[in-house]
Structure formats: C-alpha cells, structure tokens
Short mmCIF file of C-alpha atoms in Angstrom, two decimals:
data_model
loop_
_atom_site.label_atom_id
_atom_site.label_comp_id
_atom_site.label_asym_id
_atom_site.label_seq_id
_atom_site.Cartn_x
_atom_site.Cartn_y
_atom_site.Cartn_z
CA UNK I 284 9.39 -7.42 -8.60
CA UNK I 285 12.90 -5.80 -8.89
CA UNK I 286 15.35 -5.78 -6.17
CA UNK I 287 17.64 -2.98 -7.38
CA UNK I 288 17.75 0.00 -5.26
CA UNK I 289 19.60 3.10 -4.75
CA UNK I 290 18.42 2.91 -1.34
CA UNK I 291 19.65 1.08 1.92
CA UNK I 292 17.44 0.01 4.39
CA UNK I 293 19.10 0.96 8.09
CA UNK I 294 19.30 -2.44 10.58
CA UNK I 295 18.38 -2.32 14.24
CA UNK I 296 20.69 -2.68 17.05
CA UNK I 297 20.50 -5.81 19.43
CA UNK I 298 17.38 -4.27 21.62
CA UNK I 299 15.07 -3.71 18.37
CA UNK I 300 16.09 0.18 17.80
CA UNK I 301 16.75 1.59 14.85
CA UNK I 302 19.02 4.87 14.59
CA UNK I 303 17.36 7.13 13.12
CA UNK I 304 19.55 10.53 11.78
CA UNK I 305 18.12 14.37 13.16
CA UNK I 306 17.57 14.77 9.17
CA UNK I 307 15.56 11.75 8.62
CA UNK I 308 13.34 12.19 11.54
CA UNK I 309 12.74 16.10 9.96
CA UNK I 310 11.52 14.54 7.24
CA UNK I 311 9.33 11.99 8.34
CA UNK I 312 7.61 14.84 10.44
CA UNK I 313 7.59 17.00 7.07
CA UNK I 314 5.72 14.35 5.39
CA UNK I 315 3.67 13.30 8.33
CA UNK I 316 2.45 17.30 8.67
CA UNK I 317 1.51 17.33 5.50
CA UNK I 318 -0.20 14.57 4.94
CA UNK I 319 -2.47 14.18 8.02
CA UNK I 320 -3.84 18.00 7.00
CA UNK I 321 -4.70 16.50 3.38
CA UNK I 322 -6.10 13.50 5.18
CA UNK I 323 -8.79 14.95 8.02
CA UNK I 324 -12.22 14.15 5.99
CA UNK I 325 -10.70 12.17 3.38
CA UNK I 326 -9.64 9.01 4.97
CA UNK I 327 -11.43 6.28 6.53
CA UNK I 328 -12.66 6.43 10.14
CA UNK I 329 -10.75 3.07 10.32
CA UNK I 330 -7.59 4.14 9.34
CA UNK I 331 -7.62 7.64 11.74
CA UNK I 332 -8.67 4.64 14.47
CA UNK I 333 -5.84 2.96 13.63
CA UNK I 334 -3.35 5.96 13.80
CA UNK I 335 -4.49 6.59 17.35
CA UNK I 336 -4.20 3.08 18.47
CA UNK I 337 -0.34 2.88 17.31
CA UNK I 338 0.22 5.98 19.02
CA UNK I 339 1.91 7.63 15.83
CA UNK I 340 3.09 11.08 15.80
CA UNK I 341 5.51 13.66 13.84
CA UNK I 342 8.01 14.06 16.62
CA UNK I 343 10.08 10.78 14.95
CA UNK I 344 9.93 7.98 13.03
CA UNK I 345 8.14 4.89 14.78
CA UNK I 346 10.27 2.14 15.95
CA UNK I 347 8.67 -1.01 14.53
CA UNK I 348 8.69 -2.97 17.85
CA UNK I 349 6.48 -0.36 19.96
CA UNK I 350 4.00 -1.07 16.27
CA UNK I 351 4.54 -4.86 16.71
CA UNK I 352 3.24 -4.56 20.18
CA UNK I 353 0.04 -2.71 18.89
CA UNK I 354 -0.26 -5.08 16.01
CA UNK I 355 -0.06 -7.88 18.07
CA UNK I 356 -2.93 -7.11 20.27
CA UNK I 357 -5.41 -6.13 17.92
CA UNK I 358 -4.80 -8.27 14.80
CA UNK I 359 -2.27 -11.08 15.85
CA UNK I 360 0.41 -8.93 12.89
CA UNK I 361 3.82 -7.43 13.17
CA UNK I 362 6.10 -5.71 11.10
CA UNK I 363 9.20 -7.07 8.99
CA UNK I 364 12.47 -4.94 8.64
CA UNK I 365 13.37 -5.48 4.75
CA UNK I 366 15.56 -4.04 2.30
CA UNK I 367 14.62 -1.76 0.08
CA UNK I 368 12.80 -4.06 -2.44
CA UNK I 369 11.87 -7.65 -2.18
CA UNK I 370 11.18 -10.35 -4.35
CA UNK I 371 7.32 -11.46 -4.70
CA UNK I 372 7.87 -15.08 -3.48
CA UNK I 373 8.82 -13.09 -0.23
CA UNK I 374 6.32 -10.89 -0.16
CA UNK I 375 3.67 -13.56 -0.05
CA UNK I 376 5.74 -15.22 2.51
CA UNK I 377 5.61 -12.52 4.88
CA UNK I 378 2.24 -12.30 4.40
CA UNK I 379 0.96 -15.44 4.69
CA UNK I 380 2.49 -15.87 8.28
CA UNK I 381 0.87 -12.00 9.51
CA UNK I 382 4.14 -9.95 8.72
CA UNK I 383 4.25 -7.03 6.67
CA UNK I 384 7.39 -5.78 4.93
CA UNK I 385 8.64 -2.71 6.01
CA UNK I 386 11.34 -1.07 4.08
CA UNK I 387 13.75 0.26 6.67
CA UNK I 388 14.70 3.34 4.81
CA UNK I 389 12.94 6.77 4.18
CA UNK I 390 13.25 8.97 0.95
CA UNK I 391 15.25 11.40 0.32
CA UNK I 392 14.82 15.24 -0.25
CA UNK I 393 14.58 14.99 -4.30
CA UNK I 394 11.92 12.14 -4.09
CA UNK I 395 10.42 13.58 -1.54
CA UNK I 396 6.82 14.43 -3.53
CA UNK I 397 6.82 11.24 -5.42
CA UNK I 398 8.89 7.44 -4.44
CA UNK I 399 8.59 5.06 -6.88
CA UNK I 400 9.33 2.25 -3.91
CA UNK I 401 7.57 1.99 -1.06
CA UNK I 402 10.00 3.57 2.11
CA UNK I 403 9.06 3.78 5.86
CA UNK I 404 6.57 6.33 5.76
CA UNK I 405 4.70 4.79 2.88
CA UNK I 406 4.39 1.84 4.97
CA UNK I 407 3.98 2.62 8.76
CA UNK I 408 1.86 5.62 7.58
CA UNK I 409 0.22 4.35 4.86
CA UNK I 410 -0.06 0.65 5.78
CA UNK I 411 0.37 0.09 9.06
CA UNK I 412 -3.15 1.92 10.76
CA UNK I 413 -5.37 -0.23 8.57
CA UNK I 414 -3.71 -3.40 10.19
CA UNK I 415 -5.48 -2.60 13.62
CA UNK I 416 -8.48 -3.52 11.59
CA UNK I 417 -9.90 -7.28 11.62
CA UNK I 418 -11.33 -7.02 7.89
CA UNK I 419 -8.89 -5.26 6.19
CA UNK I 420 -5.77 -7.74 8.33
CA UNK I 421 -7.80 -10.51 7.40
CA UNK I 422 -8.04 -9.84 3.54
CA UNK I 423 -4.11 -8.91 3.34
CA UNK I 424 -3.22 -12.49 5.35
CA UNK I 425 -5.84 -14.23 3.16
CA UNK I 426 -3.98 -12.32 0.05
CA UNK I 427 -0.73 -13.73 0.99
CA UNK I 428 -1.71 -17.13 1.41
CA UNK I 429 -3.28 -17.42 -1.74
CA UNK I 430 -0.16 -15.30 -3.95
CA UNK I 431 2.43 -17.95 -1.95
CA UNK I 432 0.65 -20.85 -3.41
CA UNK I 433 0.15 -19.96 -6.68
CA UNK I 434 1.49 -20.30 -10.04
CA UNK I 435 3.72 -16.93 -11.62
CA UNK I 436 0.92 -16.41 -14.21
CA UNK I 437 -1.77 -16.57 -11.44
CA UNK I 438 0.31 -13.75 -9.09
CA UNK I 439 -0.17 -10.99 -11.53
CA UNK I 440 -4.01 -11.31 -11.18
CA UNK I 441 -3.58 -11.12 -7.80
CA UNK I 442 -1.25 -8.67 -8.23
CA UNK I 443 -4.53 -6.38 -9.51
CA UNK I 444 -6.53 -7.01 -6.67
CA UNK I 445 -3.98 -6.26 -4.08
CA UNK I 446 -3.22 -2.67 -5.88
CA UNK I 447 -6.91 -1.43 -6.00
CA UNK I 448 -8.18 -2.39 -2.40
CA UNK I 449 -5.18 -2.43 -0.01
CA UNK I 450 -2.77 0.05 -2.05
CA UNK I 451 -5.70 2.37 -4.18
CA UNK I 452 -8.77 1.84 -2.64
CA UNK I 453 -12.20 3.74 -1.79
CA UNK I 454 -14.96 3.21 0.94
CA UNK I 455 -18.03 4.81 0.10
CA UNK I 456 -19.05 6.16 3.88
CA UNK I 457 -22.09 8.44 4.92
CA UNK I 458 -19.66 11.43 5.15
CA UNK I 459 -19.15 10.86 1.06
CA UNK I 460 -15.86 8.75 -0.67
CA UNK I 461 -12.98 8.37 1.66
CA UNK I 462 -9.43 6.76 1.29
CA UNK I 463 -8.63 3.18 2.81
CA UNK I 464 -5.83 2.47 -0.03
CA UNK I 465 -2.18 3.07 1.81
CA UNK I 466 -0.92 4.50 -2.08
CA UNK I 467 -3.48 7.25 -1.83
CA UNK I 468 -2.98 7.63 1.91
CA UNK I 469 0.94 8.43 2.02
CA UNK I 470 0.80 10.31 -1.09
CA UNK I 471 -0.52 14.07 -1.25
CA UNK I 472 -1.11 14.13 -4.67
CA UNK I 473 -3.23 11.26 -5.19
CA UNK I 474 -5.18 11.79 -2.05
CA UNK I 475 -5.99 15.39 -4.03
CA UNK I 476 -6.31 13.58 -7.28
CA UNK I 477 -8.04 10.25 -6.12
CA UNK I 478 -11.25 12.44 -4.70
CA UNK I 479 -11.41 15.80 -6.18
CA UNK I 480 -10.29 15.14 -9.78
CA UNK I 481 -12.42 15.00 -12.51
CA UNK I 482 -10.15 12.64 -14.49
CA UNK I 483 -10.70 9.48 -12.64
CA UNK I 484 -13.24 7.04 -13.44
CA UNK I 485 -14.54 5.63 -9.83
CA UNK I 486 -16.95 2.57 -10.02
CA UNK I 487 -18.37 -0.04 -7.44
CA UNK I 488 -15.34 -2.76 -6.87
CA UNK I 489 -16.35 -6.10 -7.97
CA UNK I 490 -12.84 -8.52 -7.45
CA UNK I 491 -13.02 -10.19 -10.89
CA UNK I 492 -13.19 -6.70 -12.41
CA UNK I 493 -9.91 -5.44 -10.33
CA UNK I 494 -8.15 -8.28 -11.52
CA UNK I 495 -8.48 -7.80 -15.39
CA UNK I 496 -7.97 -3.96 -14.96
CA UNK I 497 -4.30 -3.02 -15.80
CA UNK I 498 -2.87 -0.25 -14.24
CA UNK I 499 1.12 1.67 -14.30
CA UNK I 500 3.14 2.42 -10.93
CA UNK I 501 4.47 5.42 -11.96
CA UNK I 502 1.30 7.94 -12.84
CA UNK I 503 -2.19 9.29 -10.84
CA UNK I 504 -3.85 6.34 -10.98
CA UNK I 505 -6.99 6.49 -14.22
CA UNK I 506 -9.36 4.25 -12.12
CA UNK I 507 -10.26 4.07 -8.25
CA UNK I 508 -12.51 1.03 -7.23
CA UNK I 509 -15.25 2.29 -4.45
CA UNK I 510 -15.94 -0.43 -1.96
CA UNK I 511 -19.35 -0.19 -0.10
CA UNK I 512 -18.28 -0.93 3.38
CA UNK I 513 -15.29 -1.87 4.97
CA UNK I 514 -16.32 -5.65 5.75
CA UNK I 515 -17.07 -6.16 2.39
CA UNK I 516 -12.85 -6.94 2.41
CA UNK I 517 -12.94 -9.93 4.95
CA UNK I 518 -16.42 -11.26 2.69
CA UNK I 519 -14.06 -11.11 -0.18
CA UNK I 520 -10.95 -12.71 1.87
CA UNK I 521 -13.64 -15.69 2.02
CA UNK I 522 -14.25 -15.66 -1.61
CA UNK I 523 -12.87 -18.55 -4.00
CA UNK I 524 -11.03 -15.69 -5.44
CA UNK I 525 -8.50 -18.61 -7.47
CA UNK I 526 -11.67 -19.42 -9.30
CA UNK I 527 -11.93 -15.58 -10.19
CA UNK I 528 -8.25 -15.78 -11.24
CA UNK I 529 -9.33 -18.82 -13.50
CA UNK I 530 -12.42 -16.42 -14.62
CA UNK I 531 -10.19 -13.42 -15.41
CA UNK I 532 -7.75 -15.41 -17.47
CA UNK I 533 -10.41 -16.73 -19.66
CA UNK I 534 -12.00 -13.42 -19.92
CA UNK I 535 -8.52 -11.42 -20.50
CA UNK I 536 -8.03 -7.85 -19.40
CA UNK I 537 -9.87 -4.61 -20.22
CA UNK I 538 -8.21 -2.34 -22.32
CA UNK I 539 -5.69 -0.08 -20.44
CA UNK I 540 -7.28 3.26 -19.36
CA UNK I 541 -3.69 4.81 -19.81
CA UNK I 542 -1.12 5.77 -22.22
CA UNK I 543 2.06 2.74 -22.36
CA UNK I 544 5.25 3.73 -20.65
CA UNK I 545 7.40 5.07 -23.38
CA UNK I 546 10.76 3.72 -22.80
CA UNK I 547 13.90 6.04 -23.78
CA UNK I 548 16.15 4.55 -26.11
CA UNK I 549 19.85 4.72 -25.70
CA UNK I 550 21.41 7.36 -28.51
CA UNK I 551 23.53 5.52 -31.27
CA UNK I 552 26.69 7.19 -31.81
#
C-alpha cells in the first residue's frame, strides 16, 4: 500500500476536536445530501441502523470521539486518526486491536465525484455505520488478526476478501439486492452502477472464490459478490479462512474480468 499523498490529514487539539474549515464542512454536507438520497432502498437495513445510532448528520463533519463513544458501546471499536495513507502492516494492526483507520482529511472540489484514497467521508460514512453491527465488527477484527499474522504473499488473498465483502459487497434482503460494501456506499456512481447496471456480473459469495478474483481500484467494479444474509460474515470470521488462502494459491486466480491498467509512458525527447 502506498503512502504518498497529496493530501494532509488535519490533527486534533488536546480535548479530541478536530477544526474543521466552513468549506470542508460544505462539502461533507454536499456529499452526505447526495448520497443518503441515492442510498434510501439501496442500502442495508443494518447500515441505515447504524447511521441513526452514531447520530450522523449533514450539518458537519463528525468528530471521531462522539463515534468512539457509539462504537464503544455497541461493538467494543473506535476510530484511529491517520494520515492520508498507511502502510498494510498498520492496517492490520489497527484492526486486530478494534480500531479502524480514519483518514483525517476530506477531498477536495476536483475529486469530489471520484477519490482514489479513502478520506473522511469514505470512512465515517461509508465504514463507520456497519461497525454498530456484531457480524460485520466481528468479521473486520477477525480480518485483521489474520492479515497481521501472515506472510506478504498470503495478505494479497486476503486483500480479495476484504475488498468484496466489507469495501464492495451485496446482501440479498426480501426488499431485493442492497449495499453493505462502504466502496459502493460513499460512492454515487457505483451505488447506481453496483445495482442497476447491466454490466456487472453478481453471483452468490463463496470466500475462496473472492480471494482468487482480481479486481482494479480505479474503475466500476466488473463483479459484485451477493451475500445471503448478513450473519453469514461472522460464520465466515469463524472459518479457517488461512486454509482457503492455502486453497486459492494452489488453485491460482480467475482470469481478470477487466481490461489491465495501461500505464503512460514518459515521451523521449
């Protein structure tokens, strides 16, 4: 994971506040207004649970302590001020001991449609309501326990799990397919794209399948895995999912249901 940013992640003062600008506050209610239209029907009951238990609303941005205190009390987690990007090995740290990064900054006006790194309102909106819930806390604490111990090889299997449950995932419900995955949640495009497109192939998650499935950061995602209920994450937190790891390395990956990144090569003069 690079840790080269243009951003820089804002520090709290010595009573757990964070100084937020008139501007940046604008546009965390901009994106908030936006998104929770695109969102009523199309995500989870869980996660519209979870907004109302952390109190969130479009007036500011959230201080993370007032969201520790909710954390706390339903699912023993709290949040982590970070920089912009963080190394893996830290990731899995903060993880493994119920803390979840949370990058201290919030885009800016040109990437406002589309960050590449995950900023404030990708994770207090996108993450942060799903925490309340016992399942889906317990699979991301189980995740991090498991990426901390293991080998660099092993991490990028992982690596696929993690991005189609807790970042890109589907719950089949009785109301039809709704959105648990915080990528699809904080962005409006792929909340249009993820269950109104044509394009995307959606198919019942099975772990050892997510983790041979290669996917890119940086376009509408090809593939969406459909859980079939919302436990089904803490019966897969209880999985040996290292011996799935073991199984997907022997098996190797599918083939890629996208074009490769075409890198642009410097002019020779």
């Amino acid at each position: 994971m690079s840790t080269q940013s243009k951003y820089i992640s804002k520090q709290a003062d010595n009573n757990g506040i964070i100084h937020w600008s008139k501007e940046e506050n604008q546009r965390w209610q901009s994106l908030y207004d936006r998104q929770m239209k695109l969102l009523q029907g199309r995500a989870c009951k869980q996660y519209m649970h979870g907004v109302d238990l952390l109190g969130m609303t479009a007036n500011e941005i959230p201080q993370l302590k007032d969201i520790d205190k909710v954390l706390l009390a339903t699912t023993g987690w709290r949040t982590a001020p970070v920089p912009s990007l963080i190394n893996f090995t830290e990731f899995f740290t903060l993880l493994a001991n119920k803390q979840f990064p949370v990058a201290t900054f919030i885009r800016s006006e040109e990437e406002f449609d589309y960050l590449q790194e995950p900023d404030v309102f990708h994770e207090i909106f996108g993450h942060c309501p799903l925490l309340t819930n016992p399942a889906f806390a317990h699979f991301t604490h189980t995740y991090g326990q498991l990426g901390l111990a293991a080998s660099k090889e092993d991490r990028v299997f992982l690596a696929r799990l993690y991005w189609f449950t807790v970042e890109f995932g589907l719950l089949s419900t009785p109301e039809g397919l709704q959105i648990y995955g915080g990528g699809i949640l904080s962005s409006p495009g792929e909340t249009i794209h993820a269950l109104e497109s044509d394009s995307p192939i959606r198919q019942p998650l099975t772990p050892l399948d997510a983790m041979r499935t290669p996917y890119r950061i940086d376009i509408m995602q090809p593939i969406y895995y459909v859980l079939e209920q919302a436990n089904d994450l803490d019966e897969m937190a209880n999985m040996d999912l290292m011996a799935l790891v073991e199984e997907a390395k022997k098996l190797g990956l599918f083939t890629p249901k996208f074009a490769p990144k075409v890198s642009v090569q410097p002019a020779i003069s």
